[in-house]
Short mmCIF file of C-alpha atoms in Angstrom, two decimals:
data_model
loop_
_atom_site.label_atom_id
_atom_site.label_comp_id
_atom_site.label_asym_id
_atom_site.label_seq_id
_atom_site.Cartn_x
_atom_site.Cartn_y
_atom_site.Cartn_z
CA UNK A 220 -16.47 -62.49 -28.62
CA UNK A 221 -14.92 -59.46 -30.34
CA UNK A 222 -15.66 -58.88 -34.02
CA UNK A 223 -13.02 -60.33 -36.33
CA UNK A 224 -11.08 -57.84 -38.46
CA UNK A 225 -10.64 -58.16 -42.19
CA UNK A 226 -6.91 -58.71 -41.65
CA UNK A 227 -7.59 -61.72 -39.39
CA UNK A 228 -9.93 -63.19 -42.02
CA UNK A 229 -7.19 -62.83 -44.65
CA UNK A 230 -4.62 -64.49 -42.36
CA UNK A 231 -7.11 -67.28 -41.63
CA UNK A 232 -7.84 -67.73 -45.35
CA UNK A 233 -4.16 -67.96 -46.32
CA UNK A 234 -3.34 -70.34 -43.44
CA UNK A 235 -6.37 -72.51 -44.24
CA UNK A 236 -5.55 -72.77 -47.96
CA UNK A 237 -1.93 -73.71 -47.16
CA UNK A 238 -3.09 -76.26 -44.58
CA UNK A 239 -5.63 -77.82 -46.97
CA UNK A 240 -2.93 -78.11 -49.65
CA UNK A 241 -0.69 -79.83 -47.09
CA UNK A 242 -3.53 -82.24 -46.18
CA UNK A 243 -4.12 -83.05 -49.85
CA UNK A 244 -0.39 -83.65 -50.36
CA UNK A 245 -0.31 -85.96 -47.33
CA UNK A 246 -3.47 -87.74 -48.60
CA UNK A 247 -4.89 -87.86 -45.09
CA UNK A 248 -8.41 -86.56 -44.51
CA UNK A 249 -8.09 -86.78 -40.73
CA UNK A 250 -5.62 -83.89 -40.81
CA UNK A 251 -8.46 -81.61 -41.91
CA UNK A 252 -9.60 -81.57 -38.27
CA UNK A 253 -6.69 -79.18 -37.75
CA UNK A 254 -8.80 -76.49 -39.42
CA UNK A 255 -10.68 -76.25 -36.11
CA UNK A 256 -7.40 -75.24 -34.50
CA UNK A 257 -6.89 -72.58 -37.18
CA UNK A 258 -10.42 -71.26 -36.56
CA UNK A 259 -9.58 -70.84 -32.88
CA UNK A 260 -6.14 -69.30 -33.45
CA UNK A 261 -7.26 -66.74 -36.04
CA UNK A 262 -10.97 -66.14 -35.44
CA UNK A 263 -12.59 -67.21 -32.17
CA UNK A 264 -9.59 -67.11 -29.78
CA UNK A 265 -11.53 -69.38 -27.39
CA UNK A 266 -8.29 -70.90 -26.04
CA UNK A 267 -6.05 -68.18 -24.55
CA UNK A 268 -2.82 -69.16 -26.37
CA UNK A 269 -1.01 -65.96 -25.35
CA UNK A 270 -2.35 -65.55 -21.82
CA UNK A 271 1.20 -65.80 -20.44
CA UNK A 272 2.07 -62.49 -22.16
CA UNK A 273 -0.21 -60.59 -19.75
CA UNK A 274 1.75 -61.50 -16.63
CA UNK A 275 3.35 -58.67 -14.65
CA UNK A 276 6.29 -60.74 -13.32
CA UNK A 277 9.28 -60.07 -15.65
CA UNK A 278 11.03 -63.33 -14.71
CA UNK A 279 7.95 -65.39 -15.47
CA UNK A 280 7.42 -63.44 -18.69
CA UNK A 281 11.01 -64.16 -19.74
CA UNK A 282 10.71 -67.86 -18.84
CA UNK A 283 7.49 -68.34 -20.79
CA UNK A 284 8.96 -66.36 -23.68
CA UNK A 285 11.89 -68.78 -23.85
CA UNK A 286 9.58 -71.80 -23.61
CA UNK A 287 7.40 -70.40 -26.39
CA UNK A 288 10.41 -69.73 -28.63
CA UNK A 289 11.98 -73.14 -28.01
CA UNK A 290 8.67 -74.91 -28.67
CA UNK A 291 8.19 -73.02 -31.95
CA UNK A 292 11.77 -73.79 -33.01
CA UNK A 293 11.35 -77.51 -32.21
CA UNK A 294 8.12 -77.72 -34.21
CA UNK A 295 9.64 -75.84 -37.17
CA UNK A 296 12.86 -77.90 -37.24
CA UNK A 297 10.95 -81.17 -36.89
CA UNK A 298 8.63 -80.20 -39.75
CA UNK A 299 11.59 -79.20 -41.94
CA UNK A 300 13.47 -82.44 -41.12
CA UNK A 301 10.43 -84.60 -41.84
CA UNK A 302 9.15 -82.98 -45.02
CA UNK A 303 11.67 -80.55 -46.60
CA UNK A 304 15.32 -81.56 -46.10
CA UNK A 305 17.60 -83.24 -43.60
CA UNK A 306 21.33 -83.23 -42.98
CA UNK A 307 23.33 -86.47 -43.11
CA UNK A 308 26.90 -87.54 -42.52
CA UNK A 309 28.57 -90.03 -44.89
CA UNK A 310 29.08 -93.21 -42.79
CA UNK A 311 31.10 -95.38 -45.21
CA UNK A 312 33.53 -95.14 -48.11
CA UNK A 313 31.10 -96.41 -50.75
CA UNK A 314 31.08 -92.98 -52.45
CA UNK A 315 34.86 -92.63 -52.22
CA UNK A 316 35.42 -90.89 -55.56
CA UNK A 317 32.86 -88.14 -54.94
CA UNK A 318 32.28 -87.92 -51.17
CA UNK A 319 34.54 -88.78 -48.24
CA UNK A 320 33.72 -90.52 -44.97
CA UNK A 321 32.50 -87.91 -42.49
CA UNK A 322 31.35 -85.40 -45.12
CA UNK A 323 28.07 -83.64 -44.40
CA UNK A 324 25.34 -83.15 -46.96
CA UNK A 325 21.79 -81.88 -47.06
CA UNK A 326 19.27 -84.21 -48.66
CA UNK A 327 16.14 -82.74 -50.23
CA UNK A 328 13.10 -84.75 -49.26
CA UNK A 329 10.86 -82.84 -51.64
CA UNK A 330 12.64 -84.25 -54.70
CA UNK A 331 11.49 -87.87 -54.36
CA UNK A 332 8.81 -87.44 -51.72
CA UNK A 333 9.21 -87.53 -47.95
CA UNK A 334 8.34 -90.62 -45.96
CA UNK A 335 5.53 -90.19 -43.47
CA UNK A 336 6.64 -91.15 -39.93
CA UNK A 337 5.73 -94.67 -38.81
CA UNK A 338 4.55 -93.44 -35.42
CA UNK A 339 3.41 -90.01 -34.22
CA UNK A 340 4.99 -90.56 -30.81
CA UNK A 341 8.73 -89.91 -31.00
CA UNK A 342 11.23 -87.49 -29.54
CA UNK A 343 12.31 -84.74 -31.96
CA UNK A 344 15.86 -84.25 -33.25
CA UNK A 345 17.15 -87.74 -32.37
CA UNK A 346 17.44 -90.69 -34.70
CA UNK A 347 16.63 -94.08 -33.16
CA UNK A 348 18.00 -93.98 -29.61
CA UNK A 349 18.04 -91.33 -26.91
CA UNK A 350 21.66 -90.26 -26.35
CA UNK A 351 21.97 -90.56 -22.56
CA UNK A 352 19.38 -93.22 -21.78
CA UNK A 353 20.27 -95.61 -24.65
CA UNK A 354 16.62 -96.51 -25.18
CA UNK A 355 14.37 -96.17 -28.21
CA UNK A 356 13.40 -92.59 -29.04
CA UNK A 357 9.97 -93.64 -30.32
CA UNK A 358 7.01 -95.74 -29.27
CA UNK A 359 5.96 -98.83 -31.21
CA UNK A 360 2.28 -98.09 -30.63
CA UNK A 361 0.47 -96.63 -32.49
CA UNK A 362 2.25 -97.80 -35.62
CA UNK A 363 1.30 -96.71 -39.11
CA UNK A 364 2.18 -98.49 -42.31
CA UNK A 365 4.92 -97.35 -44.65
CA UNK A 366 3.87 -94.39 -46.77
CA UNK A 367 5.73 -91.96 -48.99
CA UNK A 368 4.01 -88.86 -50.36
CA UNK A 369 4.44 -87.62 -53.91
CA UNK A 370 7.69 -85.81 -54.64
CA UNK A 371 8.51 -83.03 -57.07
CA UNK A 372 10.94 -85.03 -59.23
CA UNK A 373 12.07 -88.48 -60.30
CA UNK A 374 15.26 -90.40 -59.57
CA UNK A 375 17.85 -89.67 -62.26
CA UNK A 376 21.03 -91.52 -63.18
CA UNK A 377 24.01 -90.56 -60.93
CA UNK A 378 21.74 -89.16 -58.20
CA UNK A 379 22.93 -89.81 -54.66
CA UNK A 380 20.15 -91.56 -52.75
CA UNK A 381 20.02 -92.08 -48.98
CA UNK A 382 18.82 -95.49 -47.79
CA UNK A 383 17.65 -96.15 -44.25
CA UNK A 384 19.13 -99.10 -42.41
CA UNK A 385 16.28 -101.69 -42.24
CA UNK A 386 16.66 -102.49 -38.54
CA UNK A 387 16.00 -98.95 -37.44
#
C-alpha cells in the first residue's frame, strides 16, 4: 500500500465529517458503516474503483466512461430528489387562483423535512409504475416504517404543501 498524502487525508476528513452529519440527520446508526467505504475510496484503495481507466482500448474506455458518468448522474439526481427538492406538476384545479393545471413547480424538501423512502429497492426517476411494463417500480420487501427527518423550517400560513396520494 502506498503512503497516503496529506491532501487525501484532508479529502477523507471532509467527506467523513459531511457523511457523519448526514447520518446524524437521518438518525440511522447503520449508515455509519459507509465510513468503511470512504476509508477505501480515499485511503486504502483496496477496491480498484478506477481500474477501467487503465484500458488501452479507446472504445472500451469511452463506454466505461459513459457508464461511470451515467451512474454518477443517477445517484446524484436520486439523492437530490429524495432529500433536497423535487419537481411536480399541478394535477388539479384546487389552486386555481394562484397556480394552473399543468404548471410545474419545484418543492423544497429541506423546508419541512424529507421523507425517508419506505423501501431501499426501487428504480430511480420513476414514481410508482414503470412506464413501459406497467408494473410497480419498487419492491414491497424489505419495507421500512414511515419516517420523516427534521426539516429546516415550519409550515406557515398560505404555504403550498404537496400531499402524496395514499394508495401509492
